[in-house]
């Protein structure tokens, strides 16, 4: 079991889980300096955790990020009969005795990644994941893809119910690029009978990392890193022993922190290629960046310049950095135009940034951000993972004190962001409300 409140490990940072009552109090105006170490990626860890169900045995995940989302996934796996242990950044998952196939709603509703459980079980009962703060997040591609492979799935009173059939190879062409559905079908195809061809797949680093892991476990996958995958089903897979890749969104958030505060910092364990789109935009704002993977150094400008951003699947600008870049643009010189093409309602951070003095107008899925010279501290509310990070960034430069409540959203996806920022010199405190 992953403990709720792990003892701090020597030389590492461990995030104690937040309660809904936790808040961050940030006093803005400090420059940042020093080094931040990037944690393992949430979006890589979650599918790999689900993939442990594909091979009974003991799996070892190094550089494992201790987040509330990975804890929730651990609980889901335990509910299915797995044993999960965490120590010194290593997560061990024993799936030898997994027999149950029902993922309960109270766990699944907090975490969409539970839908990956469908990849292992023909007969499964997985609660339909709910929507997000920024609107519905459909799973039709997961279902249609699995059905093309012979799965018999029905929606019944909020659950996806499948009956026990052996999956077979199929050709599935994604009408839109989907990270989640690509991971789902890739996993399912590894043990299906025959060859599965997936067209127009996602090529996000998390997907490539998952494919690499599966290949090392014995899966036969061709075309990894391209838009077309051919997966030849095998009879069985070996247990996983892997390192979780560094979190590109956490790294990009620290780069944005340097940009907004005009500071110089260095990131350890940062894959520059994974954050190239964000680095290019930050360079356009006036940042100087020296990529030398696995280390990236950045020097922020006195005041960032405005930039235009449109989110797109990898290698485009990630939707997961849209909110944080909006915080940078809020104090930029000039007007920035930011469009989210992936999730068109993902703008819950806008009214909160406006409370801090930002000048932002929304026109459908586009935000027009007129940079202001200064922001002012105020009480604000976190609404989702990346929106929370945007508020933290804005608070780092706002005059006076900003109190960000409902910080449990931040803890779903960032490992000890407050501690890491404090170490860089920011004035950040976690308080109970
Ligand atoms: C998306 C992001 C991912 C990010 C995550 C959380 C992309 C391509 N994906 O991944 O980088 O980490 O949000 O912020 O940028 N869709 C369907 N039907 C489905 C599945 C998805 O219509 O069955 C649509 C979604 O509504 C969305 C698009 O496909 O417009 C991409 O979604 P998808 O990549 O699956 O979402 P996530 O896996 O959550």
Coordinates of C-alpha atoms and ligand atoms in Angstrom, one line a residue:
X1 CA 0.0 0.0 0.0
X2 CA 1.2 3.5 -0.7
X3 CA 1.1 5.4 2.6
X4 CA -1.0 8.5 2.9
X5 CA 1.6 10.3 4.8
X6 CA 5.0 9.0 3.9
X7 CA 8.0 9.8 6.1
X8 CA 10.2 12.3 4.3
X9 CA 13.1 10.4 2.8
X10 CA 16.6 11.7 3.2
X11 CA 17.6 13.8 0.2
X12 CA 14.3 13.6 -1.5
X13 CA 11.1 15.6 -1.4
X14 CA 7.9 13.8 -0.6
X15 CA 4.5 15.4 -0.8
X16 CA 2.2 14.8 2.0
X17 CA -1.3 14.4 0.6
X18 CA -3.4 17.5 0.8
X19 CA -6.8 17.8 2.4
X20 CA -9.6 19.7 0.7
X21 CA -8.9 22.4 3.3
X22 CA -5.3 23.0 2.4
X23 CA -4.3 26.3 0.8
X24 CA -1.1 27.9 -0.4
X25 CA -0.2 31.4 0.8
X26 CA 2.3 33.0 -1.6
X27 CA 3.9 36.4 -1.1
X28 CA 5.0 37.6 -4.5
X29 CA 8.1 39.5 -5.7
X30 CA 10.9 37.1 -4.9
X31 CA 13.4 36.1 -7.6
X32 CA 14.1 32.4 -8.0
X33 CA 17.5 30.9 -8.2
X34 CA 19.1 27.4 -8.0
X35 CA 18.1 24.0 -9.2
X36 CA 14.9 22.1 -9.3
X37 CA 14.7 18.4 -9.9
X38 CA 11.9 17.2 -12.1
X39 CA 9.8 14.2 -10.8
X40 CA 8.5 11.3 -12.8
X41 CA 5.7 12.1 -15.1
X42 CA 2.1 11.6 -13.9
X43 CA 0.8 11.0 -17.4
X44 CA 3.5 8.3 -18.0
X45 CA 3.1 6.6 -14.6
X46 CA -0.6 6.1 -14.7
X47 CA -0.8 4.0 -18.0
X48 CA 2.3 2.1 -16.9
X49 CA 0.6 1.3 -13.6
X50 CA -2.4 0.0 -15.5
X51 CA -0.1 -2.0 -17.8
X52 CA 1.1 -4.0 -14.8
X53 CA -2.3 -5.8 -15.0
X54 CA -1.2 -7.2 -18.4
X55 CA 1.4 -9.5 -16.8
X56 CA 0.9 -11.3 -13.5
X57 CA 3.9 -10.9 -11.3
X58 CA 6.0 -8.3 -9.4
X59 CA 6.6 -5.0 -11.3
X60 CA 9.1 -2.3 -10.3
X61 CA 8.7 1.3 -11.3
X62 CA 11.6 3.6 -10.5
X63 CA 11.5 7.4 -10.3
X64 CA 7.8 7.0 -9.4
X65 CA 6.0 10.3 -8.6
X66 CA 4.1 10.3 -5.3
X67 CA 1.0 12.2 -6.3
X68 CA -2.6 12.0 -5.2
X69 CA -3.5 10.6 -8.7
X70 CA -0.9 7.8 -8.5
X71 CA -2.1 7.0 -5.0
X72 CA -5.6 6.8 -6.3
X73 CA -4.5 4.5 -9.1
X74 CA -2.7 2.4 -6.5
X75 CA -5.9 2.0 -4.5
X76 CA -7.8 1.0 -7.7
X77 CA -5.2 -1.7 -8.3
X78 CA -5.4 -2.8 -4.7
X79 CA -9.1 -3.1 -5.0
X80 CA -8.5 -5.5 -7.9
X81 CA -6.3 -7.7 -5.7
X82 CA -2.8 -6.2 -6.4
X83 CA -0.3 -5.4 -3.7
X84 CA 1.3 -1.9 -4.0
X85 CA 4.3 -0.7 -2.1
X86 CA 6.3 2.5 -2.3
X87 CA 9.8 3.2 -0.9
X88 CA 12.6 5.5 -1.9
X89 CA 10.9 6.6 -5.1
X90 CA 10.4 3.0 -6.2
X91 CA 6.9 1.6 -6.6
X92 CA 6.5 -2.2 -6.5
X93 CA 3.2 -3.7 -7.8
X94 CA 2.5 -7.3 -7.4
X95 CA -0.4 -8.3 -9.7
X96 CA 0.0 -12.1 -9.1
X97 CA -3.4 -12.3 -7.4
X98 CA -5.5 -9.9 -9.4
X99 CA -8.9 -11.4 -9.9
X100 CA -11.5 -8.7 -9.4
X101 CA -12.6 -6.7 -12.4
X102 CA -14.8 -4.1 -10.9
X103 CA -13.5 -0.6 -10.4
X104 CA -15.8 1.3 -8.0
X105 CA -17.2 4.7 -8.9
X106 CA -16.0 6.5 -5.8
X107 CA -12.3 5.8 -6.8
X108 CA -12.8 6.0 -10.6
X109 CA -14.7 9.3 -10.5
X110 CA -11.6 11.0 -9.2
X111 CA -9.4 9.7 -11.9
X112 CA -9.9 9.1 -15.5
X113 CA -7.0 6.7 -15.9
X114 CA -9.0 3.9 -14.4
X115 CA -10.6 3.5 -17.9
X116 CA -7.3 1.8 -18.8
X117 CA -8.5 -1.2 -16.8
X118 CA -10.5 -2.2 -19.8
X119 CA -7.3 -3.0 -21.7
X120 CA -6.7 -6.1 -19.6
X121 CA -10.1 -7.6 -18.9
X122 CA -12.5 -8.9 -21.4
X123 CA -15.0 -9.1 -18.6
X124 CA -14.9 -5.9 -16.8
X125 CA -17.1 -3.4 -15.0
X126 CA -15.6 0.0 -15.0
X127 CA -17.4 3.1 -14.0
X128 CA -17.7 5.7 -16.8
X129 CA -15.3 8.5 -15.9
X130 CA -17.0 11.8 -15.1
X131 CA -16.4 15.1 -16.8
X132 CA -13.8 17.6 -15.7
X133 CA -14.0 21.2 -14.4
X134 CA -13.6 22.3 -18.0
X135 CA -16.3 20.1 -19.5
X136 CA -17.0 16.7 -20.8
X137 CA -14.2 14.4 -21.7
X138 CA -15.6 11.7 -24.0
X139 CA -14.3 8.1 -24.0
X140 CA -16.0 6.9 -27.2
X141 CA -12.7 6.2 -29.0
X142 CA -11.7 3.9 -26.2
X143 CA -15.0 2.0 -26.5
X144 CA -15.2 2.0 -30.4
X145 CA -11.5 0.8 -30.6
X146 CA -12.0 -2.1 -28.2
X147 CA -15.3 -3.0 -29.9
X148 CA -13.4 -3.2 -33.2
X149 CA -11.1 -5.7 -31.5
X150 CA -14.1 -7.8 -30.6
X151 CA -14.8 -6.5 -27.1
X152 CA -18.5 -6.7 -26.1
X153 CA -19.0 -3.4 -24.2
X154 CA -22.2 -1.8 -23.1
X155 CA -23.0 1.2 -21.0
X156 CA -25.2 0.3 -18.1
X157 CA -26.2 2.7 -15.4
X158 CA -23.0 4.7 -15.5
X159 CA -20.7 1.7 -15.9
X160 CA -19.0 0.3 -19.0
X161 CA -19.7 -3.4 -18.8
X162 CA -17.7 -5.9 -20.9
X163 CA -18.2 -9.7 -21.3
X164 CA -15.4 -12.2 -21.4
X165 CA -14.2 -12.5 -24.9
X166 CA -10.7 -12.9 -26.4
X167 CA -9.7 -9.7 -28.2
X168 CA -8.5 -10.0 -31.8
X169 CA -6.5 -7.8 -34.0
X170 CA -8.2 -5.0 -36.0
X171 CA -7.5 -1.9 -37.9
X172 CA -8.6 1.3 -36.1
X173 CA -8.2 4.8 -37.5
X174 CA -8.5 7.5 -34.9
X175 CA -10.7 10.4 -36.2
X176 CA -8.9 12.7 -33.7
X177 CA -5.6 12.2 -32.0
X178 CA -6.2 10.9 -28.5
X179 CA -3.5 10.2 -25.9
X180 CA -5.8 8.1 -23.7
X181 CA -7.4 6.0 -26.4
X182 CA -4.0 5.4 -28.1
X183 CA -2.6 4.0 -24.7
X184 CA -5.7 2.0 -24.2
X185 CA -5.7 0.2 -27.6
X186 CA -1.9 -0.2 -27.6
X187 CA -2.1 -2.1 -24.3
X188 CA -5.1 -4.2 -25.4
X189 CA -3.5 -5.1 -28.7
X190 CA -0.4 -6.5 -27.0
X191 CA -2.3 -9.6 -25.9
X192 CA -4.9 -9.8 -28.6
X193 CA -4.9 -12.6 -31.2
X194 CA -3.3 -11.4 -34.5
X195 CA -2.2 -8.0 -35.6
X196 CA -3.7 -4.6 -34.7
X197 CA -3.1 -1.6 -36.9
X198 CA -3.7 1.8 -35.3
X199 CA -3.8 4.9 -37.6
X200 CA -3.4 8.5 -36.5
X201 CA -2.2 7.6 -33.0
X202 CA -0.8 10.1 -30.4
X203 CA 3.0 10.4 -30.3
X204 CA 3.2 12.2 -26.9
X205 CA 6.4 11.2 -25.0
X206 CA 4.1 9.4 -22.5
X207 CA 2.8 7.1 -25.3
X208 CA 6.3 6.4 -26.6
X209 CA 7.5 5.6 -23.1
X210 CA 4.5 3.2 -22.6
X211 CA 5.4 1.5 -25.9
X212 CA 9.0 1.2 -24.9
X213 CA 8.0 -0.4 -21.6
X214 CA 5.6 -2.8 -23.3
X215 CA 8.3 -3.8 -25.9
X216 CA 10.7 -4.6 -23.0
X217 CA 8.0 -6.8 -21.5
X218 CA 7.8 -8.8 -24.7
X219 CA 5.2 -6.9 -26.7
X220 CA 5.7 -6.7 -30.5
X221 CA 5.1 -3.1 -31.5
X222 CA 6.2 -1.6 -34.8
X223 CA 6.2 2.1 -35.6
X224 CA 6.6 3.6 -32.1
X225 CA 6.9 7.4 -32.3
X226 CA 5.1 7.5 -35.7
X227 CA 1.4 8.0 -36.4
X228 CA 0.9 4.4 -37.4
X229 CA 1.4 1.4 -35.1
X230 CA 1.3 -2.3 -36.0
X231 CA 1.0 -4.5 -32.9
X232 CA 1.4 -8.2 -33.2
X233 CA -0.4 -9.9 -30.3
X234 CA 1.7 -12.2 -28.1
X235 CA 0.6 -14.9 -25.6
X236 CA 2.0 -13.3 -22.5
X237 CA 4.1 -10.4 -21.2
X238 CA 6.9 -10.4 -18.6
X239 CA 6.6 -8.1 -15.5
X240 CA 7.8 -4.5 -15.9
X241 CA 11.0 -3.0 -14.5
X242 CA 11.3 0.6 -15.7
X243 CA 12.1 4.2 -14.9
X244 CA 9.2 6.6 -15.3
X245 CA 10.2 9.4 -17.7
X246 CA 10.6 13.0 -16.3
X247 CA 7.4 15.0 -16.2
X248 CA 7.5 17.4 -19.2
X249 CA 4.6 19.5 -17.9
X250 CA 6.2 20.0 -14.5
X251 CA 9.5 20.9 -16.3
X252 CA 7.6 23.4 -18.5
X253 CA 5.9 24.9 -15.5
X254 CA 9.2 25.6 -13.8
X255 CA 10.5 27.2 -17.1
X256 CA 7.4 29.4 -17.0
X257 CA 8.1 30.2 -13.4
X258 CA 11.5 31.5 -14.4
X259 CA 9.9 33.5 -17.3
X260 CA 7.3 35.2 -15.2
X261 CA 9.7 36.1 -12.3
X262 CA 12.6 37.1 -14.6
X263 CA 14.8 34.6 -12.8
X264 CA 17.6 32.2 -13.7
X265 CA 17.2 28.6 -12.7
X266 CA 18.4 25.1 -13.8
X267 CA 16.2 22.0 -14.2
X268 CA 17.7 18.6 -13.5
X269 CA 16.1 15.6 -15.2
X270 CA 14.5 17.6 -18.0
X271 CA 14.2 16.2 -21.5
X272 CA 14.6 19.3 -23.7
X273 CA 13.0 17.5 -26.7
X274 CA 9.8 16.8 -24.7
X275 CA 9.4 20.5 -23.9
X276 CA 10.6 22.0 -27.2
X277 CA 7.2 23.7 -28.1
X278 CA 7.1 25.4 -24.8
X279 CA 10.8 26.4 -24.9
X280 CA 10.3 28.0 -28.3
X281 CA 7.3 30.1 -27.1
X282 CA 9.3 31.1 -24.0
X283 CA 12.2 32.1 -26.2
X284 CA 9.8 34.3 -28.1
X285 CA 8.8 36.0 -24.8
X286 CA 12.5 36.9 -24.4
X287 CA 13.8 34.0 -22.3
X288 CA 17.3 32.6 -22.8
X289 CA 17.3 28.8 -22.6
X290 CA 20.2 26.4 -22.7
X291 CA 19.1 22.9 -23.3
X292 CA 21.6 20.3 -22.4
X293 CA 19.5 17.2 -21.5
X294 CA 19.0 16.0 -18.9
X295 CA 19.7 19.6 -17.6
X296 CA 18.1 22.8 -19.0
X297 CA 18.9 26.2 -17.8
X298 CA 16.8 29.3 -18.3
X299 CA 17.1 33.0 -17.7
X300 CA 13.9 35.0 -17.8
X301 CA 13.6 38.5 -19.3
X302 CA 13.0 41.7 -17.3
X303 CA 9.5 41.6 -18.6
X304 CA 8.2 39.0 -21.0
X305 CA 6.9 39.9 -24.4
X306 CA 3.5 38.9 -25.7
X307 CA 3.1 35.6 -27.7
X308 CA 0.4 33.9 -29.6
X309 CA -0.3 30.2 -28.7
X310 CA -2.5 27.5 -30.2
X311 CA -2.5 24.1 -28.4
X312 CA -2.1 21.0 -30.5
X313 CA -1.2 17.3 -30.1
X314 CA 2.5 16.6 -29.6
X315 CA 4.9 17.9 -30.9
X316 CA 2.6 21.0 -30.8
X317 CA 2.0 23.2 -27.8
X318 CA 0.5 21.1 -25.0
X319 CA -3.0 21.9 -23.7
X320 CA -1.5 21.1 -20.3
X321 CA 0.6 24.3 -20.5
X322 CA -2.1 26.6 -21.8
X323 CA -3.1 28.0 -18.3
X324 CA 0.5 28.5 -17.1
X325 CA 1.5 30.4 -20.2
X326 CA -1.6 32.5 -19.8
X327 CA -0.2 33.6 -16.4
X328 CA 3.1 34.6 -18.1
X329 CA 1.2 36.5 -20.8
X330 CA -0.9 38.3 -18.1
X331 CA 2.2 40.4 -17.2
X332 CA 3.7 40.5 -20.7
X333 CA 4.3 43.6 -22.7
X334 CA 1.6 43.6 -25.4
X335 CA -1.4 41.5 -26.2
X336 CA -1.3 37.7 -26.5
X337 CA -3.9 35.5 -28.2
X338 CA -4.2 31.9 -26.7
X339 CA -6.4 29.3 -28.3
X340 CA -7.1 25.8 -26.9
X341 CA -8.0 23.4 -29.7
X342 CA -7.9 20.3 -27.6
X343 CA -10.3 21.2 -24.8
X344 CA -12.3 24.2 -25.9
X345 CA -13.7 24.9 -22.4
X346 CA -10.5 24.7 -20.5
X347 CA -10.5 28.2 -19.2
X348 CA -11.6 28.0 -15.5
X349 CA -8.4 29.8 -14.6
X350 CA -9.4 33.0 -16.4
X351 CA -11.8 34.5 -13.8
X352 CA -9.2 33.6 -11.1
X353 CA -6.4 35.3 -13.0
X354 CA -8.7 38.3 -13.5
X355 CA -9.1 38.5 -9.7
X356 CA -5.4 39.0 -9.5
X357 CA -5.6 42.0 -11.9
X358 CA -5.1 40.3 -15.3
X359 CA -6.9 41.7 -18.3
X360 CA -8.3 38.7 -20.2
X361 CA -11.3 38.5 -22.5
X362 CA -12.6 35.1 -23.7
X363 CA -14.1 34.6 -27.1
X364 CA -15.1 30.9 -27.3
X365 CA -11.9 28.9 -27.1
X366 CA -9.6 31.9 -27.5
X367 CA -8.4 34.1 -24.7
X368 CA -7.2 37.6 -25.5
X369 CA -4.7 38.6 -22.9
X370 CA -3.7 42.2 -22.6
X371 CA -0.5 42.3 -20.5
X372 CA -0.6 44.4 -17.4
X373 CA 2.6 45.7 -15.7
X374 CA 1.6 44.3 -12.2
X375 CA -0.7 41.8 -10.7
X376 CA -2.1 42.1 -7.1
X377 CA -2.4 39.4 -4.5
X378 CA -6.0 38.2 -3.7
X379 CA -7.8 35.1 -2.5
X380 CA -8.3 32.7 -5.4
X381 CA -9.5 29.2 -5.9
X382 CA -7.8 26.3 -7.7
X383 CA -10.1 24.5 -10.2
X384 CA -7.9 21.9 -11.8
X385 CA -4.3 20.7 -11.9
X386 CA -2.9 23.1 -14.5
X387 CA -5.2 26.0 -13.5
X388 CA -3.8 25.7 -10.0
X389 CA -0.3 25.9 -11.4
X390 CA -1.2 29.0 -13.3
X391 CA -2.4 30.7 -10.1
X392 CA 0.8 29.7 -8.3
X393 CA 2.9 31.3 -11.1
X394 CA 0.8 34.5 -11.1
X395 CA 1.1 34.7 -7.3
X396 CA 4.9 34.5 -7.5
X397 CA 4.9 38.0 -9.1
X398 CA 1.7 39.5 -7.6
X399 CA 2.1 42.4 -5.1
X400 CA 1.4 41.2 -1.6
X401 CA -0.3 38.0 -0.6
X402 CA -2.2 35.5 -2.7
X403 CA -4.2 32.7 -0.9
X404 CA -4.9 29.8 -3.3
X405 CA -7.6 27.5 -1.8
X406 CA -8.6 23.9 -2.9
X407 CA -4.9 23.1 -3.5
X408 CA -5.7 19.4 -3.7
X409 CA -6.1 19.9 -7.4
X410 CA -2.4 20.9 -7.6
X411 CA -1.3 17.8 -5.6
X412 CA -3.0 15.5 -8.1
X413 CA -0.3 16.3 -10.6
X414 CA 2.6 18.1 -9.1
X415 CA 5.0 16.5 -6.6
X416 CA 5.7 19.0 -3.8
X417 CA 5.6 22.0 -6.1
X418 CA 5.4 24.3 -3.0
X419 CA 8.5 22.7 -1.5
X420 CA 10.5 22.9 -4.7
X421 CA 9.5 26.6 -5.2
X422 CA 10.5 27.4 -1.6
X423 CA 13.9 25.8 -2.2
X424 CA 14.3 28.1 -5.2
X425 CA 13.6 31.1 -3.0
X426 CA 9.9 31.7 -3.4
X427 CA 7.8 32.7 -0.4
X428 CA 5.2 29.8 -0.4
X429 CA 3.5 28.3 2.6
X430 CA 1.0 25.5 2.8
X431 CA -1.6 26.2 5.4
X432 CA -4.8 24.6 6.7
X433 CA -7.9 26.7 6.0
Ligands
LIG1 C1 -5.4 15.2 -23.2 C2 -4.2 15.7 -23.9 C3 -3.0 15.3 -23.1 C4 -3.2 15.9 -21.6 C5 -4.6 15.5 -21.1 C6 -4.9 16.1 -19.7 C7 -3.8 15.9 -26.3 C8 -3.9 15.3 -27.6 N1 -4.2 15.2 -25.2 O1 -5.2 13.8 -23.1 O2 -1.8 15.8 -23.6 O3 -2.2 15.4 -20.8 O4 -5.6 15.8 -22.0 O5 -5.0 17.5 -19.9 O6 -3.4 17.1 -26.2 N2 -11.6 12.5 -27.4 C9 -12.8 12.0 -27.9 N3 -13.1 10.7 -27.6 C10 -12.3 9.9 -26.8 C11 -11.1 10.5 -26.3 C12 -10.8 11.8 -26.6 O7 -13.5 12.7 -28.6 O8 -12.7 8.8 -26.6 C13 -11.2 13.9 -27.7 C14 -11.1 14.8 -26.5 O9 -12.4 15.4 -26.2 C15 -10.1 15.8 -26.9 C16 -9.2 15.0 -27.9 O10 -9.9 13.9 -28.2 O11 -10.7 16.9 -27.7 C17 -7.9 14.6 -27.2 O12 -8.2 13.9 -26.0 P1 -7.3 12.8 -25.4 O13 -5.9 13.0 -25.9 O14 -7.9 11.5 -25.4 O15 -7.4 13.2 -23.9 P2 -6.5 12.8 -22.8 O16 -6.0 11.5 -23.0 O17 -7.2 13.2 -21.6

